PDB file of C-alpha atoms in Angstrom:
ATOM      1  CA  UNK A 130      -8.559 -58.172  51.017  1.00  0.00           C
ATOM      2  CA  UNK A 131      -6.411 -59.905  51.899  1.00  0.00           C
ATOM      3  CA  UNK A 132      -4.483 -60.244  48.522  1.00  0.00           C
ATOM      4  CA  UNK A 133      -4.597 -56.856  48.856  1.00  0.00           C
ATOM      5  CA  UNK A 134      -3.178 -56.330  52.825  1.00  0.00           C
ATOM      6  CA  UNK A 135      -0.628 -58.969  51.675  1.00  0.00           C
ATOM      7  CA  UNK A 136       0.276 -57.028  48.664  1.00  0.00           C
ATOM      8  CA  UNK A 137       0.890 -53.844  50.588  1.00  0.00           C
ATOM      9  CA  UNK A 138       2.986 -55.020  53.562  1.00  0.00           C
ATOM     10  CA  UNK A 139       5.781 -56.179  50.416  1.00  0.00           C
ATOM     11  CA  UNK A 140       5.473 -53.393  48.924  1.00  0.00           C
ATOM     12  CA  UNK A 141       6.621 -51.565  51.678  1.00  0.00           C
ATOM     13  CA  UNK A 142       8.897 -53.861  52.715  1.00  0.00           C
ATOM     14  CA  UNK A 143      10.260 -53.325  49.611  1.00  0.00           C
ATOM     15  CA  UNK A 144      10.530 -50.452  49.279  1.00  0.00           C
ATOM     16  CA  UNK A 145      12.765 -50.435  53.009  1.00  0.00           C
ATOM     17  CA  UNK A 146      14.547 -53.428  51.654  1.00  0.00           C
ATOM     18  CA  UNK A 147      18.627 -52.655  51.589  1.00  0.00           C
ATOM     19  CA  UNK A 148      20.614 -53.195  48.495  1.00  0.00           C
ATOM     20  CA  UNK A 149      17.563 -51.983  46.183  1.00  0.00           C
ATOM     21  CA  UNK A 150      18.109 -48.238  46.231  1.00  0.00           C
ATOM     22  CA  UNK A 151      13.932 -47.972  46.725  1.00  0.00           C
ATOM     23  CA  UNK A 152      14.292 -45.880  49.849  1.00  0.00           C
ATOM     24  CA  UNK A 153      15.028 -43.141  48.045  1.00  0.00           C
ATOM     25  CA  UNK A 154      12.793 -41.311  44.791  1.00  0.00           C
ATOM     26  CA  UNK A 155      14.529 -42.574  42.054  1.00  0.00           C
ATOM     27  CA  UNK A 156      14.835 -39.874  40.248  1.00  0.00           C
ATOM     28  CA  UNK A 157      15.075 -36.559  42.950  1.00  0.00           C
ATOM     29  CA  UNK A 158      16.483 -38.411  46.202  1.00  0.00           C
ATOM     30  CA  UNK A 159      13.197 -37.810  47.846  1.00  0.00           C
ATOM     31  CA  UNK A 160      13.645 -40.031  50.954  1.00  0.00           C
ATOM     32  CA  UNK A 161      11.101 -42.566  51.782  1.00  0.00           C
ATOM     33  CA  UNK A 162       8.784 -42.462  48.777  1.00  0.00           C
ATOM     34  CA  UNK A 163       5.496 -43.595  48.779  1.00  0.00           C
ATOM     35  CA  UNK A 164       4.708 -43.826  45.063  1.00  0.00           C
ATOM     36  CA  UNK A 165       5.930 -45.837  42.215  1.00  0.00           C
ATOM     37  CA  UNK A 166       5.873 -46.653  38.016  1.00  0.00           C
ATOM     38  CA  UNK A 167       5.064 -50.341  37.718  1.00  0.00           C
ATOM     39  CA  UNK A 168       6.074 -50.145  33.922  1.00  0.00           C
ATOM     40  CA  UNK A 169       9.528 -49.014  34.840  1.00  0.00           C
ATOM     41  CA  UNK A 170       9.946 -50.662  38.197  1.00  0.00           C
ATOM     42  CA  UNK A 171      10.713 -47.549  40.138  1.00  0.00           C
ATOM     43  CA  UNK A 172       9.992 -46.353  43.397  1.00  0.00           C
ATOM     44  CA  UNK A 173       9.148 -42.769  43.074  1.00  0.00           C
ATOM     45  CA  UNK A 174       8.084 -39.498  45.456  1.00  0.00           C
ATOM     46  CA  UNK A 175       4.549 -37.659  44.932  1.00  0.00           C
ATOM     47  CA  UNK A 176       6.235 -34.744  42.941  1.00  0.00           C
ATOM     48  CA  UNK A 177       7.577 -37.299  40.712  1.00  0.00           C
ATOM     49  CA  UNK A 178       4.737 -39.239  39.997  1.00  0.00           C
ATOM     50  CA  UNK A 179       2.785 -36.418  39.155  1.00  0.00           C
ATOM     51  CA  UNK A 180       5.680 -35.591  36.284  1.00  0.00           C
ATOM     52  CA  UNK A 181       4.860 -39.630  35.254  1.00  0.00           C
ATOM     53  CA  UNK A 182       1.501 -39.241  34.817  1.00  0.00           C
ATOM     54  CA  UNK A 183       1.923 -36.911  31.815  1.00  0.00           C
ATOM     55  CA  UNK A 184       4.409 -39.603  29.884  1.00  0.00           C
ATOM     56  CA  UNK A 185       1.603 -42.877  29.905  1.00  0.00           C
ATOM     57  CA  UNK A 186       3.513 -44.525  27.290  1.00  0.00           C
ATOM     58  CA  UNK A 187       6.750 -44.185  29.393  1.00  0.00           C
ATOM     59  CA  UNK A 188       5.295 -44.927  33.131  1.00  0.00           C
ATOM     60  CA  UNK A 189       2.231 -45.781  35.088  1.00  0.00           C
ATOM     61  CA  UNK A 190       1.919 -45.148  38.908  1.00  0.00           C
ATOM     62  CA  UNK A 191       0.344 -46.067  41.604  1.00  0.00           C
ATOM     63  CA  UNK A 192      -0.065 -45.028  45.620  1.00  0.00           C
ATOM     64  CA  UNK A 193       1.996 -47.571  47.711  1.00  0.00           C
ATOM     65  CA  UNK A 194      -0.396 -47.570  50.245  1.00  0.00           C
ATOM     66  CA  UNK A 195      -3.859 -46.385  48.464  1.00  0.00           C
ATOM     67  CA  UNK A 196      -3.780 -48.623  45.630  1.00  0.00           C
ATOM     68  CA  UNK A 197      -4.603 -52.077  44.796  1.00  0.00           C
ATOM     69  CA  UNK A 198      -1.190 -53.937  43.432  1.00  0.00           C
ATOM     70  CA  UNK A 199      -1.711 -57.254  41.887  1.00  0.00           C
ATOM     71  CA  UNK A 200       0.590 -59.758  42.051  1.00  0.00           C
ATOM     72  CA  UNK A 201       2.359 -59.496  39.033  1.00  0.00           C
ATOM     73  CA  UNK A 202       2.977 -55.872  39.731  1.00  0.00           C
ATOM     74  CA  UNK A 203       4.893 -57.161  42.830  1.00  0.00           C
ATOM     75  CA  UNK A 204       6.879 -59.275  41.248  1.00  0.00           C
ATOM     76  CA  UNK A 205       7.894 -56.966  38.437  1.00  0.00           C
ATOM     77  CA  UNK A 206       8.669 -54.553  41.405  1.00  0.00           C
ATOM     78  CA  UNK A 207      10.799 -57.335  42.649  1.00  0.00           C
ATOM     79  CA  UNK A 208      12.748 -57.889  39.934  1.00  0.00           C
ATOM     80  CA  UNK A 209      13.229 -53.993  38.892  1.00  0.00           C
ATOM     81  CA  UNK A 210      13.806 -51.651  41.764  1.00  0.00           C
ATOM     82  CA  UNK A 211      15.470 -48.311  41.421  1.00  0.00           C
ATOM     83  CA  UNK A 212      19.536 -49.575  41.307  1.00  0.00           C
ATOM     84  CA  UNK A 213      18.103 -51.845  38.521  1.00  0.00           C
ATOM     85  CA  UNK A 214      16.917 -48.576  36.429  1.00  0.00           C
ATOM     86  CA  UNK A 215      19.824 -46.470  37.650  1.00  0.00           C
ATOM     87  CA  UNK A 216      22.406 -48.712  35.649  1.00  0.00           C
ATOM     88  CA  UNK A 217      19.894 -48.795  32.927  1.00  0.00           C
ATOM     89  CA  UNK A 218      18.971 -44.795  32.305  1.00  0.00           C
ATOM     90  CA  UNK A 219      21.299 -43.097  33.689  1.00  0.00           C
ATOM     91  CA  UNK A 220      24.829 -45.726  33.022  1.00  0.00           C
ATOM     92  CA  UNK A 221      25.944 -42.708  30.283  1.00  0.00           C
ATOM     93  CA  UNK A 222      24.827 -39.253  32.337  1.00  0.00           C
ATOM     94  CA  UNK A 223      27.699 -36.878  31.160  1.00  0.00           C
ATOM     95  CA  UNK A 224      29.885 -35.439  34.036  1.00  0.00           C
ATOM     96  CA  UNK A 225      28.519 -31.948  33.596  1.00  0.00           C
ATOM     97  CA  UNK A 226      25.076 -32.980  33.463  1.00  0.00           C
ATOM     98  CA  UNK A 227      23.105 -31.840  36.873  1.00  0.00           C
ATOM     99  CA  UNK A 228      21.156 -33.880  38.025  1.00  0.00           C
ATOM    100  CA  UNK A 229      18.163 -32.004  40.057  1.00  0.00           C
ATOM    101  CA  UNK A 230      17.335 -32.397  44.375  1.00  0.00           C
ATOM    102  CA  UNK A 231      14.352 -32.664  45.607  1.00  0.00           C
ATOM    103  CA  UNK A 232      14.845 -29.508  46.789  1.00  0.00           C
ATOM    104  CA  UNK A 233      15.244 -28.237  43.028  1.00  0.00           C
ATOM    105  CA  UNK A 234      11.778 -27.479  40.695  1.00  0.00           C
ATOM    106  CA  UNK A 235       9.716 -29.236  39.009  1.00  0.00           C
ATOM    107  CA  UNK A 236      10.487 -27.914  35.522  1.00  0.00           C
ATOM    108  CA  UNK A 237      14.187 -29.554  36.470  1.00  0.00           C
ATOM    109  CA  UNK A 238      13.189 -32.272  37.572  1.00  0.00           C
ATOM    110  CA  UNK A 239      11.007 -32.965  34.121  1.00  0.00           C
ATOM    111  CA  UNK A 240      13.535 -32.826  31.890  1.00  0.00           C
ATOM    112  CA  UNK A 241      16.115 -34.830  33.769  1.00  0.00           C
ATOM    113  CA  UNK A 242      12.484 -37.428  33.595  1.00  0.00           C
ATOM    114  CA  UNK A 243      12.555 -37.132  30.152  1.00  0.00           C
ATOM    115  CA  UNK A 244      15.751 -37.030  29.235  1.00  0.00           C
ATOM    116  CA  UNK A 245      16.018 -40.193  30.919  1.00  0.00           C
ATOM    117  CA  UNK A 246      12.695 -42.070  30.391  1.00  0.00           C
ATOM    118  CA  UNK A 247      11.289 -40.414  27.100  1.00  0.00           C
ATOM    119  CA  UNK A 248      14.531 -39.607  25.057  1.00  0.00           C
ATOM    120  CA  UNK A 249      16.802 -42.106  26.903  1.00  0.00           C
ATOM    121  CA  UNK A 250      19.398 -39.942  25.967  1.00  0.00           C
ATOM    122  CA  UNK A 251      21.879 -41.666  28.795  1.00  0.00           C
ATOM    123  CA  UNK A 252      21.106 -45.066  28.037  1.00  0.00           C
ATOM    124  CA  UNK A 253      24.647 -47.703  27.517  1.00  0.00           C
ATOM    125  CA  UNK A 254      23.103 -48.555  23.952  1.00  0.00           C
ATOM    126  CA  UNK A 255      22.614 -45.340  22.649  1.00  0.00           C
ATOM    127  CA  UNK A 256      23.916 -44.608  19.802  1.00  0.00           C
ATOM    128  CA  UNK A 257      23.249 -41.248  18.997  1.00  0.00           C
ATOM    129  CA  UNK A 258      25.066 -39.668  21.730  1.00  0.00           C
ATOM    130  CA  UNK A 259      25.525 -36.388  23.024  1.00  0.00           C
ATOM    131  CA  UNK A 260      28.410 -34.870  20.732  1.00  0.00           C
ATOM    132  CA  UNK A 261      29.678 -33.214  24.180  1.00  0.00           C
ATOM    133  CA  UNK A 262      29.608 -36.352  25.787  1.00  0.00           C
ATOM    134  CA  UNK A 263      31.761 -37.761  23.333  1.00  0.00           C
ATOM    135  CA  UNK A 264      34.739 -36.110  24.331  1.00  0.00           C
ATOM    136  CA  UNK A 265      34.508 -32.451  23.678  1.00  0.00           C
ATOM    137  CA  UNK A 266      32.801 -29.970  21.517  1.00  0.00           C
ATOM    138  CA  UNK A 267      34.183 -26.824  19.775  1.00  0.00           C
ATOM    139  CA  UNK A 268      32.367 -23.620  18.902  1.00  0.00           C
ATOM    140  CA  UNK A 269      31.798 -19.767  18.371  1.00  0.00           C
ATOM    141  CA  UNK A 270      29.962 -18.097  20.900  1.00  0.00           C
ATOM    142  CA  UNK A 271      28.518 -14.151  21.586  1.00  0.00           C
ATOM    143  CA  UNK A 272      29.695 -13.285  25.378  1.00  0.00           C
ATOM    144  CA  UNK A 273      28.635 -10.286  26.852  1.00  0.00           C
ATOM    145  CA  UNK A 274      32.030  -8.839  28.897  1.00  0.00           C
ATOM    146  CA  UNK A 275      32.133  -7.790  32.406  1.00  0.00           C
ATOM    147  CA  UNK A 276      32.702  -4.028  32.042  1.00  0.00           C
ATOM    148  CA  UNK A 277      31.773  -3.193  28.922  1.00  0.00           C
ATOM    149  CA  UNK A 278      28.407  -5.498  28.848  1.00  0.00           C
ATOM    150  CA  UNK A 279      28.956  -5.649  25.308  1.00  0.00           C
ATOM    151  CA  UNK A 280      28.749  -9.203  23.343  1.00  0.00           C
ATOM    152  CA  UNK A 281      31.708 -10.034  21.916  1.00  0.00           C
ATOM    153  CA  UNK A 282      32.447 -13.107  19.518  1.00  0.00           C
ATOM    154  CA  UNK A 283      34.722 -16.156  21.504  1.00  0.00           C
ATOM    155  CA  UNK A 284      35.737 -19.275  21.030  1.00  0.00           C
ATOM    156  CA  UNK A 285      34.420 -21.590  23.121  1.00  0.00           C
ATOM    157  CA  UNK A 286      35.836 -25.356  24.360  1.00  0.00           C
ATOM    158  CA  UNK A 287      33.282 -27.740  26.072  1.00  0.00           C
ATOM    159  CA  UNK A 288      35.686 -30.751  27.377  1.00  0.00           C
ATOM    160  CA  UNK A 289      33.911 -33.121  29.352  1.00  0.00           C
ATOM    161  CA  UNK A 290      37.233 -35.113  29.580  1.00  0.00           C
ATOM    162  CA  UNK A 291      37.770 -32.234  32.001  1.00  0.00           C
ATOM    163  CA  UNK A 292      34.658 -30.889  33.161  1.00  0.00           C
ATOM    164  CA  UNK A 293      34.959 -27.643  32.330  1.00  0.00           C
ATOM    165  CA  UNK A 294      33.642 -25.302  29.267  1.00  0.00           C
ATOM    166  CA  UNK A 295      36.688 -22.575  28.767  1.00  0.00           C
ATOM    167  CA  UNK A 296      36.594 -19.657  25.974  1.00  0.00           C
ATOM    168  CA  UNK A 297      39.252 -18.130  24.323  1.00  0.00           C
ATOM    169  CA  UNK A 298      39.639 -13.916  23.973  1.00  0.00           C
ATOM    170  CA  UNK A 299      41.912 -11.970  21.988  1.00  0.00           C
ATOM    171  CA  UNK A 300      45.197 -12.344  23.908  1.00  0.00           C
ATOM    172  CA  UNK A 301      45.534 -16.371  23.215  1.00  0.00           C
ATOM    173  CA  UNK A 302      45.826 -15.032  19.521  1.00  0.00           C
ATOM    174  CA  UNK A 303      49.373 -14.369  18.137  1.00  0.00           C
ATOM    175  CA  UNK A 304      49.483 -10.286  18.572  1.00  0.00           C
ATOM    176  CA  UNK A 305      51.086 -10.205  15.457  1.00  0.00           C
ATOM    177  CA  UNK A 306      47.891 -11.010  13.538  1.00  0.00           C
ATOM    178  CA  UNK A 307      46.031  -8.246  15.411  1.00  0.00           C
ATOM    179  CA  UNK A 308      45.203  -4.719  14.244  1.00  0.00           C
ATOM    180  CA  UNK A 309      46.736  -2.581  16.755  1.00  0.00           C
ATOM    181  CA  UNK A 310      46.183   0.863  15.199  1.00  0.00           C
ATOM    182  CA  UNK A 311      48.335   2.127  18.196  1.00  0.00           C
ATOM    183  CA  UNK A 312      50.869   1.322  20.753  1.00  0.00           C
ATOM    184  CA  UNK A 313      52.887   2.988  23.619  1.00  0.00           C
ATOM    185  CA  UNK A 314      53.916   3.738  26.710  1.00  0.00           C
ATOM    186  CA  UNK A 315      51.114   5.688  29.021  1.00  0.00           C
ATOM    187  CA  UNK A 316      50.869   5.972  32.555  1.00  0.00           C
ATOM    188  CA  UNK A 317      47.275   5.149  34.622  1.00  0.00           C
ATOM    189  CA  UNK A 318      45.520   5.573  37.551  1.00  0.00           C
ATOM    190  CA  UNK A 319      42.722   3.218  39.331  1.00  0.00           C
ATOM    191  CA  UNK A 320      39.294   3.932  39.421  1.00  0.00           C
ATOM    192  CA  UNK A 321      39.029   6.504  42.175  1.00  0.00           C
ATOM    193  CA  UNK A 322      41.487   8.399  40.429  1.00  0.00           C
ATOM    194  CA  UNK A 323      43.579   9.406  43.838  1.00  0.00           C
ATOM    195  CA  UNK A 324      45.693   6.022  42.849  1.00  0.00           C
ATOM    196  CA  UNK A 325      49.965   6.324  41.831  1.00  0.00           C
ATOM    197  CA  UNK A 326      50.302   6.566  38.211  1.00  0.00           C
ATOM    198  CA  UNK A 327      52.007   3.702  36.934  1.00  0.00           C
ATOM    199  CA  UNK A 328      53.770   3.605  33.211  1.00  0.00           C
ATOM    200  CA  UNK A 329      52.006   0.793  31.506  1.00  0.00           C
ATOM    201  CA  UNK A 330      52.608  -0.296  27.846  1.00  0.00           C
ATOM    202  CA  UNK A 331      49.382   0.316  25.826  1.00  0.00           C
ATOM    203  CA  UNK A 332      47.792  -1.576  22.593  1.00  0.00           C
ATOM    204  CA  UNK A 333      44.550  -0.429  21.066  1.00  0.00           C
ATOM    205  CA  UNK A 334      42.874  -2.855  18.697  1.00  0.00           C
ATOM    206  CA  UNK A 335      40.085  -1.275  15.878  1.00  0.00           C
ATOM    207  CA  UNK A 336      39.168  -4.845  15.645  1.00  0.00           C
ATOM    208  CA  UNK A 337      37.706  -5.851  18.756  1.00  0.00           C
ATOM    209  CA  UNK A 338      37.332  -1.905  20.467  1.00  0.00           C
ATOM    210  CA  UNK A 339      39.592  -2.665  23.428  1.00  0.00           C
ATOM    211  CA  UNK A 340      42.298  -0.192  24.736  1.00  0.00           C
ATOM    212  CA  UNK A 341      44.919  -3.661  26.521  1.00  0.00           C
ATOM    213  CA  UNK A 342      47.085  -2.362  28.920  1.00  0.00           C
ATOM    214  CA  UNK A 343      50.463  -4.640  29.790  1.00  0.00           C
ATOM    215  CA  UNK A 344      52.633  -4.446  32.159  1.00  0.00           C
ATOM    216  CA  UNK A 345      55.336  -4.863  29.797  1.00  0.00           C
ATOM    217  CA  UNK A 346      55.720  -4.805  25.711  1.00  0.00           C
ATOM    218  CA  UNK A 347      55.984  -8.518  25.397  1.00  0.00           C
ATOM    219  CA  UNK A 348      54.328  -9.810  28.338  1.00  0.00           C
ATOM    220  CA  UNK A 349      51.453 -12.880  27.160  1.00  0.00           C
ATOM    221  CA  UNK A 350      48.646 -11.744  28.928  1.00  0.00           C
ATOM    222  CA  UNK A 351      47.015  -7.829  29.189  1.00  0.00           C
ATOM    223  CA  UNK A 352      46.385  -6.061  32.838  1.00  0.00           C
ATOM    224  CA  UNK A 353      43.222  -5.021  31.631  1.00  0.00           C
ATOM    225  CA  UNK A 354      41.371  -3.429  28.771  1.00  0.00           C
ATOM    226  CA  UNK A 355      38.883  -0.856  28.229  1.00  0.00           C
ATOM    227  CA  UNK A 356      36.298  -1.166  25.569  1.00  0.00           C
ATOM    228  CA  UNK A 357      35.779   1.713  23.169  1.00  0.00           C
ATOM    229  CA  UNK A 358      32.082   2.025  22.405  1.00  0.00           C
ATOM    230  CA  UNK A 359      30.251   4.326  19.921  1.00  0.00           C
ATOM    231  CA  UNK A 360      29.881   8.515  21.305  1.00  0.00           C
ATOM    232  CA  UNK A 361      25.856   7.847  20.561  1.00  0.00           C
ATOM    233  CA  UNK A 362      26.503   4.706  23.324  1.00  0.00           C
ATOM    234  CA  UNK A 363      28.477   7.536  25.625  1.00  0.00           C
ATOM    235  CA  UNK A 364      31.552   6.608  25.034  1.00  0.00           C
ATOM    236  CA  UNK A 365      34.162  10.095  24.669  1.00  0.00           C
ATOM    237  CA  UNK A 366      37.764  11.010  24.932  1.00  0.00           C
ATOM    238  CA  UNK A 367      38.715  14.349  26.320  1.00  0.00           C
ATOM    239  CA  UNK A 368      42.575  15.606  26.542  1.00  0.00           C
ATOM    240  CA  UNK A 369      42.808  16.677  29.679  1.00  0.00           C
ATOM    241  CA  UNK A 370      41.980  15.166  33.372  1.00  0.00           C
ATOM    242  CA  UNK A 371      38.595  15.428  34.647  1.00  0.00           C
ATOM    243  CA  UNK A 372      37.149  18.067  36.702  1.00  0.00           C
ATOM    244  CA  UNK A 373      38.339  18.269  40.566  1.00  0.00           C
ATOM    245  CA  UNK A 374      41.453  15.922  39.836  1.00  0.00           C
ATOM    246  CA  UNK A 375      44.911  16.648  40.525  1.00  0.00           C
ATOM    247  CA  UNK A 376      47.717  15.495  39.832  1.00  0.00           C
ATOM    248  CA  UNK A 377      51.687  16.430  40.670  1.00  0.00           C
ATOM    249  CA  UNK A 378      53.179  15.421  37.013  1.00  0.00           C
ATOM    250  CA  UNK A 379      53.050  17.373  34.744  1.00  0.00           C
ATOM    251  CA  UNK A 380      52.602  15.743  32.064  1.00  0.00           C
ATOM    252  CA  UNK A 381      49.506  15.660  29.237  1.00  0.00           C
ATOM    253  CA  UNK A 382      46.388  14.314  30.075  1.00  0.00           C
ATOM    254  CA  UNK A 383      43.812  11.971  28.176  1.00  0.00           C
ATOM    255  CA  UNK A 384      40.510  11.130  30.341  1.00  0.00           C
ATOM    256  CA  UNK A 385      38.602   8.347  28.588  1.00  0.00           C
ATOM    257  CA  UNK A 386      34.739   8.843  29.451  1.00  0.00           C
ATOM    258  CA  UNK A 387      32.569   5.167  29.017  1.00  0.00           C
ATOM    259  CA  UNK A 388      29.232   4.739  30.538  1.00  0.00           C
ATOM    260  CA  UNK A 389      30.276   3.167  33.607  1.00  0.00           C
ATOM    261  CA  UNK A 390      33.481   5.518  34.598  1.00  0.00           C
ATOM    262  CA  UNK A 391      36.527   7.617  33.589  1.00  0.00           C
ATOM    263  CA  UNK A 392      39.968   6.585  33.052  1.00  0.00           C
ATOM    264  CA  UNK A 393      42.846   8.832  33.185  1.00  0.00           C
ATOM    265  CA  UNK A 394      45.653   8.369  31.552  1.00  0.00           C
ATOM    266  CA  UNK A 395      49.492  10.501  31.004  1.00  0.00           C
ATOM    267  CA  UNK A 396      51.359  10.561  28.505  1.00  0.00           C
ATOM    268  CA  UNK A 397      55.610  11.459  27.745  1.00  0.00           C
ATOM    269  CA  UNK A 398      54.625  14.712  25.125  1.00  0.00           C
ATOM    270  CA  UNK A 399      51.862  16.364  24.087  1.00  0.00           C
ATOM    271  CA  UNK A 400      52.496  14.411  20.498  1.00  0.00           C
ATOM    272  CA  UNK A 401      51.540  11.622  22.195  1.00  0.00           C
ATOM    273  CA  UNK A 402      48.111  12.793  23.606  1.00  0.00           C
ATOM    274  CA  UNK A 403      47.604  13.556  19.796  1.00  0.00           C
ATOM    275  CA  UNK A 404      48.469  10.188  18.057  1.00  0.00           C
ATOM    276  CA  UNK A 405      46.441   8.661  21.237  1.00  0.00           C
ATOM    277  CA  UNK A 406      43.373  11.286  20.866  1.00  0.00           C
ATOM    278  CA  UNK A 407      42.840  10.882  17.004  1.00  0.00           C
ATOM    279  CA  UNK A 408      43.278   6.873  17.294  1.00  0.00           C
ATOM    280  CA  UNK A 409      40.658   6.395  20.161  1.00  0.00           C
ATOM    281  CA  UNK A 410      38.566   9.116  18.539  1.00  0.00           C
ATOM    282  CA  UNK A 411      38.972   6.719  14.919  1.00  0.00           C
ATOM    283  CA  UNK A 412      37.521   3.796  16.779  1.00  0.00           C
ATOM    284  CA  UNK A 413      34.508   5.370  18.325  1.00  0.00           C
ATOM    285  CA  UNK A 414      33.804   6.895  14.706  1.00  0.00           C
ATOM    286  CA  UNK A 415      33.360   3.485  13.339  1.00  0.00           C
ATOM    287  CA  UNK A 416      30.380   1.787  13.384  1.00  0.00           C
ATOM    288  CA  UNK A 417      29.781  -1.864  15.576  1.00  0.00           C
ATOM    289  CA  UNK A 418      30.771  -4.718  13.565  1.00  0.00           C
ATOM    290  CA  UNK A 419      28.677  -7.977  14.040  1.00  0.00           C
TER     291      UNK A 419
END
């Protein structure tokens, strides 16, 4: 009984000892942890202790107040502690890795605990490191567009040095390599169809199915783009203005209908209107490619 009480007192003092990191859960940072893993030598909270129970080959837990602690376990806890464990198991945590906090769900905490202790992904001596943590990783992913809601293939670059994940669109590919079926000036108005018409340079990319517009023909980046889908998806091109829309300029108009809104353009003459309508209908008629 004397050993039990003495060891409990020693354990609680060790949990509060300055410079050990033991005053907060080693895994989620919860203050005043009342559990510990006597195989890892760390102090943890109640929630994280439940996760550690599912890793019996790696971690064994006891309550600081309710369980009996043998003398050799007390000595083991003295020689280790939270800061010591962090130095070993968190030595190579990538800068982009999200470390769960006490308020996060158990799923995140479990993945974090398993990554640290079961898979030992962040120890300094690990040979097979995550390729992303070694510098950068590059490849292709399919990304859904904000306006069109269509998935498009994009080249992504994950940079550990910069701590960012970047992706490249067609605007970064030299324009000379693009399959523009039609280029030229048109005038466009805003989404309310009441804004003033502004002259813009348009490029219709049949490969990516985008109608892009630039302020000037030699601009490197488009100001915006309109995805051109198939007719059975709700895309259509009409000659003239939408019902109820009036403009002061007497110019041939084109209305591009999409599932989200209608885009209105003015052409310089009838020939330009016909060419744009034919080009847009050609993109609408072609099948989507994977």
